[in-house]
Coordinates of C-alpha atoms in Angstrom, one line a residue:
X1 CA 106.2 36.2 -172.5
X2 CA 103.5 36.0 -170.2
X3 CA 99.7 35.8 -169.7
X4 CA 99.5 32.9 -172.6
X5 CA 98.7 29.4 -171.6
X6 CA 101.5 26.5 -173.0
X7 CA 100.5 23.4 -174.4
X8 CA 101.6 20.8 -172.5
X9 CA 103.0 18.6 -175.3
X10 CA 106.9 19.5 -175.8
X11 CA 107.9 19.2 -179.5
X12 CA 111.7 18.2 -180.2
X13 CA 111.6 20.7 -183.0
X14 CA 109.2 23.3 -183.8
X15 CA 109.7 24.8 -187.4
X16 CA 108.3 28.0 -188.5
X17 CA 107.2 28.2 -192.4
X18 CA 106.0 26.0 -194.7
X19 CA 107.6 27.4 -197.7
X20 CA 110.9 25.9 -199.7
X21 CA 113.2 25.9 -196.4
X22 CA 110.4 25.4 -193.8
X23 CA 109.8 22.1 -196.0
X24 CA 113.1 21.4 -197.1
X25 CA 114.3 21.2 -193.4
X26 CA 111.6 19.1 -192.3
X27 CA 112.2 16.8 -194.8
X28 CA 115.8 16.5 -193.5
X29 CA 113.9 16.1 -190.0
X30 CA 112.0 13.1 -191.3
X31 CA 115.0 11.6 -193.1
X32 CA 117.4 12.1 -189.6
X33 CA 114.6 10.0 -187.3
X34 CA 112.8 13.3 -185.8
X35 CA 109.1 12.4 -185.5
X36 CA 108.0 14.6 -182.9
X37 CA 108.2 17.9 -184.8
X38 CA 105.7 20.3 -185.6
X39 CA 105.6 23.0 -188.4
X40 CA 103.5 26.8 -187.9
X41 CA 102.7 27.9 -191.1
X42 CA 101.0 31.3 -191.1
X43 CA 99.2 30.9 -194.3
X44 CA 99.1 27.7 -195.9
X45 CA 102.1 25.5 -197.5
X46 CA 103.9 27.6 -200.1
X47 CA 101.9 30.5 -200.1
X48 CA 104.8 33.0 -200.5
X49 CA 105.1 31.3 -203.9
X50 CA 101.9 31.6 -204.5
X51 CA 101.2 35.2 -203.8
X52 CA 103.4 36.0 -206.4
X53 CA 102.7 38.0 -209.7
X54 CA 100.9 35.6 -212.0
X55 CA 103.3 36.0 -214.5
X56 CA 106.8 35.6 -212.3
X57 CA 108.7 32.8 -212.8
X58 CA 111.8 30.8 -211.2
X59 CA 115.2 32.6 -212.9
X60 CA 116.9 28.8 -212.1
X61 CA 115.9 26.3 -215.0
X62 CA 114.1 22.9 -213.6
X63 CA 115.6 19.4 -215.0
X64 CA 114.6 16.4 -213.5
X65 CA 117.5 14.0 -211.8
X66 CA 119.8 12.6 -214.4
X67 CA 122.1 9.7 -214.5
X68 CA 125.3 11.4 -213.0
X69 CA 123.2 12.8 -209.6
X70 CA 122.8 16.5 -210.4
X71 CA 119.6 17.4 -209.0
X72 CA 116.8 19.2 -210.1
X73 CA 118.1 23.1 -209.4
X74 CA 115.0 23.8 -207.8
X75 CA 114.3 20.7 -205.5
X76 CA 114.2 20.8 -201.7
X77 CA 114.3 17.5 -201.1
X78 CA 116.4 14.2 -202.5
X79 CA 114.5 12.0 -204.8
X80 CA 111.8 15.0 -205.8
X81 CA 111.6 17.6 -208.8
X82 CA 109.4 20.0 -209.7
X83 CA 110.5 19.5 -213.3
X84 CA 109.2 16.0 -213.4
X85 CA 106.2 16.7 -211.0
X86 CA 104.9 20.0 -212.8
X87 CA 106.6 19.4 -216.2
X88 CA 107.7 23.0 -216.1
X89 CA 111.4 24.4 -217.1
X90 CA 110.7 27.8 -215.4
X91 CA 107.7 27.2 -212.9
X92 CA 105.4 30.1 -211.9
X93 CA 105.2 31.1 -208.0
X94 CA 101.7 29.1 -208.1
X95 CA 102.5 26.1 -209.7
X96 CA 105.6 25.8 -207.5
X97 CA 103.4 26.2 -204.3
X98 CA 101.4 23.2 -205.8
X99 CA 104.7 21.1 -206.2
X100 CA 105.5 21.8 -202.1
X101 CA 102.5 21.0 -201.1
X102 CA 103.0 17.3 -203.2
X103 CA 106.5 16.9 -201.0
X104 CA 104.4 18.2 -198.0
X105 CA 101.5 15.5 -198.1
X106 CA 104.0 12.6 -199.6
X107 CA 106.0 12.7 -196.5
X108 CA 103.1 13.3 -194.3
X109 CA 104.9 16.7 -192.5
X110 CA 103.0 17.8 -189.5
X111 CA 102.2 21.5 -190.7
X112 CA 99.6 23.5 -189.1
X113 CA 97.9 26.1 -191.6
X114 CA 96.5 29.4 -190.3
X115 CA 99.2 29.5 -187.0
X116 CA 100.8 33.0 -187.1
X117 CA 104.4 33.1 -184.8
X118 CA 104.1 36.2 -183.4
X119 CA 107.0 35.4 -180.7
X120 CA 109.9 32.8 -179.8
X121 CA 111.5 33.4 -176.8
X122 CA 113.5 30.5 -174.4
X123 CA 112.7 29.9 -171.2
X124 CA 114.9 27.3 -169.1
X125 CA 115.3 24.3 -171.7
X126 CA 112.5 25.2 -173.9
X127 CA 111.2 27.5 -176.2
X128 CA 108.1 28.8 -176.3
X129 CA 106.5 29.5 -179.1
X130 CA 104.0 32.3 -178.9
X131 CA 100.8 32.1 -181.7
X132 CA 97.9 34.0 -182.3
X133 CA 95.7 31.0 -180.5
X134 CA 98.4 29.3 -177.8
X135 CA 101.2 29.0 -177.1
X136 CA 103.7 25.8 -177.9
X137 CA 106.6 24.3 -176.3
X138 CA 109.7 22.7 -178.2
X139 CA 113.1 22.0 -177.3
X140 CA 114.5 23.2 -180.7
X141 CA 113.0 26.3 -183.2
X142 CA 114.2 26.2 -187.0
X143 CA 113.5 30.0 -188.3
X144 CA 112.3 28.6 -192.1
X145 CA 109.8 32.3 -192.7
X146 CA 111.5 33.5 -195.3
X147 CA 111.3 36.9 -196.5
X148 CA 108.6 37.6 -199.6
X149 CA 106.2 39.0 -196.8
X150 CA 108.4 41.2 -195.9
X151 CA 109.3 44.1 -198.8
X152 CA 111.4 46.6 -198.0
X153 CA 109.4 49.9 -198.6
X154 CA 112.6 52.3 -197.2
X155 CA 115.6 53.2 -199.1
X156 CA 114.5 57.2 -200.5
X157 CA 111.8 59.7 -199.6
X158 CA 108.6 59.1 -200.5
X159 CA 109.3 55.3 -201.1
X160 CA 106.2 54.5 -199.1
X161 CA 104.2 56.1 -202.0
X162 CA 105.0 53.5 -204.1
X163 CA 104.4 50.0 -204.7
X164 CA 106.3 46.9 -204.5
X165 CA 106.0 44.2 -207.0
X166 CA 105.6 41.4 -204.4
X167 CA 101.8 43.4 -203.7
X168 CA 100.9 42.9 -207.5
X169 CA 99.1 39.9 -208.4
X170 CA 99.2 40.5 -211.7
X171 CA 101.2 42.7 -214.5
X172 CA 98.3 42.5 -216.6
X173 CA 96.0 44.1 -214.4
X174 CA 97.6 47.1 -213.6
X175 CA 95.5 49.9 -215.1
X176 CA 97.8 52.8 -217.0
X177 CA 100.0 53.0 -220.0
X178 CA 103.7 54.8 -218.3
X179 CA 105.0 53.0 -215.2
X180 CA 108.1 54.0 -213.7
X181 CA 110.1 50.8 -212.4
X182 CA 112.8 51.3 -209.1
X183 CA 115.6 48.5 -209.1
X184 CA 117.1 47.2 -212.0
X185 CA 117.5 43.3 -210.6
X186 CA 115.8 40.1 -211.1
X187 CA 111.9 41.4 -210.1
X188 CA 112.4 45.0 -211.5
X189 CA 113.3 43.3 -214.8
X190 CA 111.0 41.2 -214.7
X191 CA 108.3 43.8 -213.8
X192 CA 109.6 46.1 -217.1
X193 CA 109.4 42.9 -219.3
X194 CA 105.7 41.6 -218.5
X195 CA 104.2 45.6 -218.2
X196 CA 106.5 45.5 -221.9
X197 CA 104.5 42.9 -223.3
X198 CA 101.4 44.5 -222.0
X199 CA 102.6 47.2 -224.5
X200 CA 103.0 49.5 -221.6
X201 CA 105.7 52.3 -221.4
X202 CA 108.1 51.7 -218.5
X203 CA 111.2 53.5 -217.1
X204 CA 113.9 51.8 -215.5
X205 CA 115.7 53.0 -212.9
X206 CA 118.4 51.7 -210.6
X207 CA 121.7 52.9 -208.6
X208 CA 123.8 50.5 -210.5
X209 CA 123.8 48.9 -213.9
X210 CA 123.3 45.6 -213.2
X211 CA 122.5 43.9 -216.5
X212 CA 125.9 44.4 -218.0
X213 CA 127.9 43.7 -214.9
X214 CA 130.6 41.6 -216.6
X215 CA 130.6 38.9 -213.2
X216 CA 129.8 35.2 -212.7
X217 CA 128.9 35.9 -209.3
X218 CA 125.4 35.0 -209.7
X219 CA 124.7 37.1 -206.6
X220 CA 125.9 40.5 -208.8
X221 CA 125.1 39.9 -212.5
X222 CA 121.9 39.1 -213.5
X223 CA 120.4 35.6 -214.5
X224 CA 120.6 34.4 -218.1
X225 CA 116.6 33.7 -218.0
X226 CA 116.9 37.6 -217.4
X227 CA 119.2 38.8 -220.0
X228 CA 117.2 36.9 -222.5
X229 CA 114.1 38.7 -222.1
X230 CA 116.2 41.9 -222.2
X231 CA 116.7 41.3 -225.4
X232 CA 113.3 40.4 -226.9
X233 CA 112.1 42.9 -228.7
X234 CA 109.0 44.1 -227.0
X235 CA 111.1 45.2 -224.0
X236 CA 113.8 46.6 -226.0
X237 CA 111.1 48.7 -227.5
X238 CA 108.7 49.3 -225.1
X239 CA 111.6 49.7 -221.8
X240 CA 114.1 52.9 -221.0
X241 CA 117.0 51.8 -218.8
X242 CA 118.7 54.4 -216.8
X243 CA 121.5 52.6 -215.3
X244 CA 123.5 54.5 -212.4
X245 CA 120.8 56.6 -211.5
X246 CA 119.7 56.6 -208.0
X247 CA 116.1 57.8 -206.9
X248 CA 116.2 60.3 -204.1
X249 CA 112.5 60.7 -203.5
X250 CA 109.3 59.9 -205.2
X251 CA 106.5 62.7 -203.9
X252 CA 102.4 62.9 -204.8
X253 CA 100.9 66.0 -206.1
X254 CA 97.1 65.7 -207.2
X255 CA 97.5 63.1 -210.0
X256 CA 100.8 62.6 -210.3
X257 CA 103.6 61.2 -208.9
X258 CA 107.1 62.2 -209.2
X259 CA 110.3 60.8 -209.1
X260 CA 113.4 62.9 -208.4
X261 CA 117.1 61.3 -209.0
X262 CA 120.4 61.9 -207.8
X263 CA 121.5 64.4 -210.7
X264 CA 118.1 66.7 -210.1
X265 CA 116.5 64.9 -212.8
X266 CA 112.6 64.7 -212.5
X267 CA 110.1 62.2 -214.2
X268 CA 106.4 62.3 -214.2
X269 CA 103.6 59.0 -214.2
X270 CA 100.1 59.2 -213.2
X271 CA 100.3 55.7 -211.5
X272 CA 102.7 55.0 -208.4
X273 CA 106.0 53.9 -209.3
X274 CA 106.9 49.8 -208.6
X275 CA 109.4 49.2 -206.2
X276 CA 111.6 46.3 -207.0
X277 CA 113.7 47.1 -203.8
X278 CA 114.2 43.2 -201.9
X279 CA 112.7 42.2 -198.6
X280 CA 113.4 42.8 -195.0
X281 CA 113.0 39.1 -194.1
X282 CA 111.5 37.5 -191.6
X283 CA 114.2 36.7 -189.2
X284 CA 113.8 40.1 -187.6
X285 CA 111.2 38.8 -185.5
X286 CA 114.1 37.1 -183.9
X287 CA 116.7 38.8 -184.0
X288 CA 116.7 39.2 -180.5
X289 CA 118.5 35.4 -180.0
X290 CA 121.5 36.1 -182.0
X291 CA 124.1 38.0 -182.7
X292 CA 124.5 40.1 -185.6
X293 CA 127.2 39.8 -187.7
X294 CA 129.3 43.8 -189.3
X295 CA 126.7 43.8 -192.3
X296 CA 123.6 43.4 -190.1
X297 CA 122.7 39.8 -191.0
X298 CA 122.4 37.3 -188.3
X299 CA 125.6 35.6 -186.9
X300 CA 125.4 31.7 -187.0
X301 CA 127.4 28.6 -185.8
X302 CA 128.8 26.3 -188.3
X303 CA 125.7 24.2 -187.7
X304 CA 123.6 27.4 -188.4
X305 CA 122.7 28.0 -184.9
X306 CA 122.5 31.4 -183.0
X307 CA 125.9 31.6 -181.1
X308 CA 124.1 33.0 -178.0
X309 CA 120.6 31.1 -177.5
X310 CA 121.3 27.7 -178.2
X311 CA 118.7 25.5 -179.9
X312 CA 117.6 28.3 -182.3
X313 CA 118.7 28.2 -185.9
X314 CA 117.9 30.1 -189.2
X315 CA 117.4 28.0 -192.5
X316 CA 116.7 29.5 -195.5
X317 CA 117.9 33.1 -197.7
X318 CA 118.6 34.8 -194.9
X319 CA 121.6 32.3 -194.1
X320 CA 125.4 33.7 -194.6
X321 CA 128.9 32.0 -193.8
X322 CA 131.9 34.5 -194.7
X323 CA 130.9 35.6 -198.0
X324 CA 128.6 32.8 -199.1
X325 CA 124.9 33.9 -200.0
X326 CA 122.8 31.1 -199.6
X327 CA 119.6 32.7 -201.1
X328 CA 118.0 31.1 -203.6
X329 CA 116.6 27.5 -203.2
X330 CA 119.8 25.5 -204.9
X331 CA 122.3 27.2 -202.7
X332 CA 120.4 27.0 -199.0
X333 CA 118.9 24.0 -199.2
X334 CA 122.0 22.4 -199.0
X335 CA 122.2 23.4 -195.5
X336 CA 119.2 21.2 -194.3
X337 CA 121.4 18.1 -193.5
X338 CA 123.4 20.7 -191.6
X339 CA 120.8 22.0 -189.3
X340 CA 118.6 18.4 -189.2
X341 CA 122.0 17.1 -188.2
X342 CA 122.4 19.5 -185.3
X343 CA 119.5 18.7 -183.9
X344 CA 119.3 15.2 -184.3
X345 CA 122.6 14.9 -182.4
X346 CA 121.3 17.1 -179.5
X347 CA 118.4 14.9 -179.0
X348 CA 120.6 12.0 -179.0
X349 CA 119.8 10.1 -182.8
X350 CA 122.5 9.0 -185.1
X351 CA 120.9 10.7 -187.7
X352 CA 122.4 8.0 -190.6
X353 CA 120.2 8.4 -193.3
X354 CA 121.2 12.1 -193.8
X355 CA 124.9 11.2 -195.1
X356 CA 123.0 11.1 -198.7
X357 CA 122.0 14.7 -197.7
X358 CA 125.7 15.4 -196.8
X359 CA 126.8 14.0 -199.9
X360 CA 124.3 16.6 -201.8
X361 CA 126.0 19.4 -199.8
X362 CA 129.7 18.7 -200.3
X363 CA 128.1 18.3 -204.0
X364 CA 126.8 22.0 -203.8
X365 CA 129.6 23.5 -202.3
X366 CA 132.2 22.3 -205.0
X367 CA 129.4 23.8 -207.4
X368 CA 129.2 27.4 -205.8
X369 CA 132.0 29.3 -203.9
X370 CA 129.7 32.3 -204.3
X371 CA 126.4 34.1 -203.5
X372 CA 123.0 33.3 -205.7
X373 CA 120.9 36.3 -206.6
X374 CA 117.7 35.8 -205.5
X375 CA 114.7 37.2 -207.4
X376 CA 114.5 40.6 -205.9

């Protein structure tokens, strides 16, 4: 990294995103004694959440604290909830933005809006964190950037042709009456059922059959929030599953597109098909300080730390230990005492008041031995 001049104030941490784990962390930060931290934001806080469809909403019910210490399912932060702060069971991406950016300004986190990372790399003792204005200087980085910027257009032929539900701002808008859907998990159901009660025709496709996967692995059957709208009857009447049916290729001829499957079957629509096919995520920007682990996800430390470039660690859904998925906001956030630990230790604080933190954790774990399905 050269040719960029360093600011001259060195951050203990520097985290990157503002969204549910870029926030979630920092609280930890704050509660573990770290005041000299800064947080790069691209965008502004939550705006992932924000940018999506105007009809999505959280699979994960929200219920404020109750007497016996379960938290809130989709709180980032001890002592908050965006059930009792929104008054919303299942919060849309916008209103759930709103709530982060209440946590944001009630513990007074140090984000910077509009600063795009476009490179981390470690030189000596410190990182430097490359932006599109300077460059900053911090003795830890916590990768918080999540991954709903970052769609994954590959997978078949043609797959660039279409397009993928995090683009779509809203169902209702689309223009057309016969959509074909690709990916039969949480966002391509959830694209059938809106475009459904839109009294639009859709097709369903996906490789697997997902929605009767007899599993409580939340990270391979579907959500109960999900299932339910199966069943209304405006997407059982306006929606045609085809379970176990791959796509092979989706190709453009004049005004139509078609979609080609595994058995040689073809299917016609004059609009371009939705791709409900997950995201790359954003810790490929650095995957260049860690290891990778045999399925191609980032190898980590106990404390969530790259094994090879110390001081670097990854928070958020693109976090895995063994097995464990920690991709929606109930599982990973209880791995933001973990990392706030970490890093308090290696700057030499006790870090005390995170053992409530800890607590919330060993809570967590004894809750879920298995992956969450996040919705993509």
């Amino acid at each position: 990294m050269t040719g960029t001049n360093s600011s001259e104030v060195v951050y203990d941490v520097a985290v990157v995103g503002a969204g549910a784990a870029g926030v979630g962390v920092s609280v930890a930060l704050r509660h573990a004694g770290i005041e000299n931290f800064v947080i790069c934001e691209r965008h502004t806080v939550g705006a992932s959440f924000a940018a999506w469809p105007a009809e999505t909403r959280f699979i994960t019910p929200s219920y404020a604290t109750n007497s016996i210490g379960m938290l809130d399912l989709n709180s980032i932060a001890i002592g908050t909830s965006p059930a009792f702060s929104l008054g919303i069971e299942h919060p849309t991406g916008e209103a759930y933005a709103a709530h982060l950016r209440t946590v944001a300004r009630f513990f007074e986190l140090p984000v910077r809006p509009d600063t795009d990372v476009m490179q981390v790399a470690k030189v000596g003792d410190h990182f430097l964190i490359k932006t599109a204005r300077e460059t900053l200087q911090a003795r830890n980085v916590i990768w918080a950037a999540g991954e709903f910027q970052y769609p994954r257009l590959t997978g078949f032929a043609g797959s660039q042709l279409c397009r993928h539900t995090a683009t779509i701002p809203s169902y209702q808008e689309l223009d057309g009456d016969d959509f074909i859907v690709v990916g039969g998990y949480e966002s391509g159901v959830d694209a059938a059922f809106h475009l459904a009660c839109c009294d639009k025709r859709v097709r369903l496709f996906d490789k697997d059959c997902p929605w009767e996967e007899e599993s409580s692995d939340p990270s391979v059957s579907l959500s109960p929030f999900t299932l339910e709208r199966m069943r209304d009857d405006r997407f059982m009447r306006q929606v045609e599953l085809f379970p176990n049916t791959p796509v092979e290729s989706v190709t453009h001829i004049d005004s139509t597109y078609e979609v080609t499957v595994e058995d040689g079957g073809r299917f016609q629509t004059c609009v371009p098909p939705l791709l409900a096919g997950g995201f790359e995520g954003s810790h490929k920007l650095v995957a260049d300080l860690f290891e990778r682990r045999d399925d191609g996800s980032l190898l980590l430390s106990e404390d969530d730390e790259s094994t090879i470039v110390p001081g670097i660690f990854l928070c958020g859904p693109a976090v895995r230990h063994n097995d464990h998925v920690f991709c929606f906001i109930f599982k990973y956030r209880q791995r933001f005492a973990v990392v706030a630990k970490a890093v308090a230790t290696s700057l030499g604080l006790p870090a005390e008041q995170l053992e409530a933190y800890r607590q919330w954790g060993m809570y967590l774990d004894d809750l879920s031995c298995c992956g969450v399905q996040c919705a993509c």
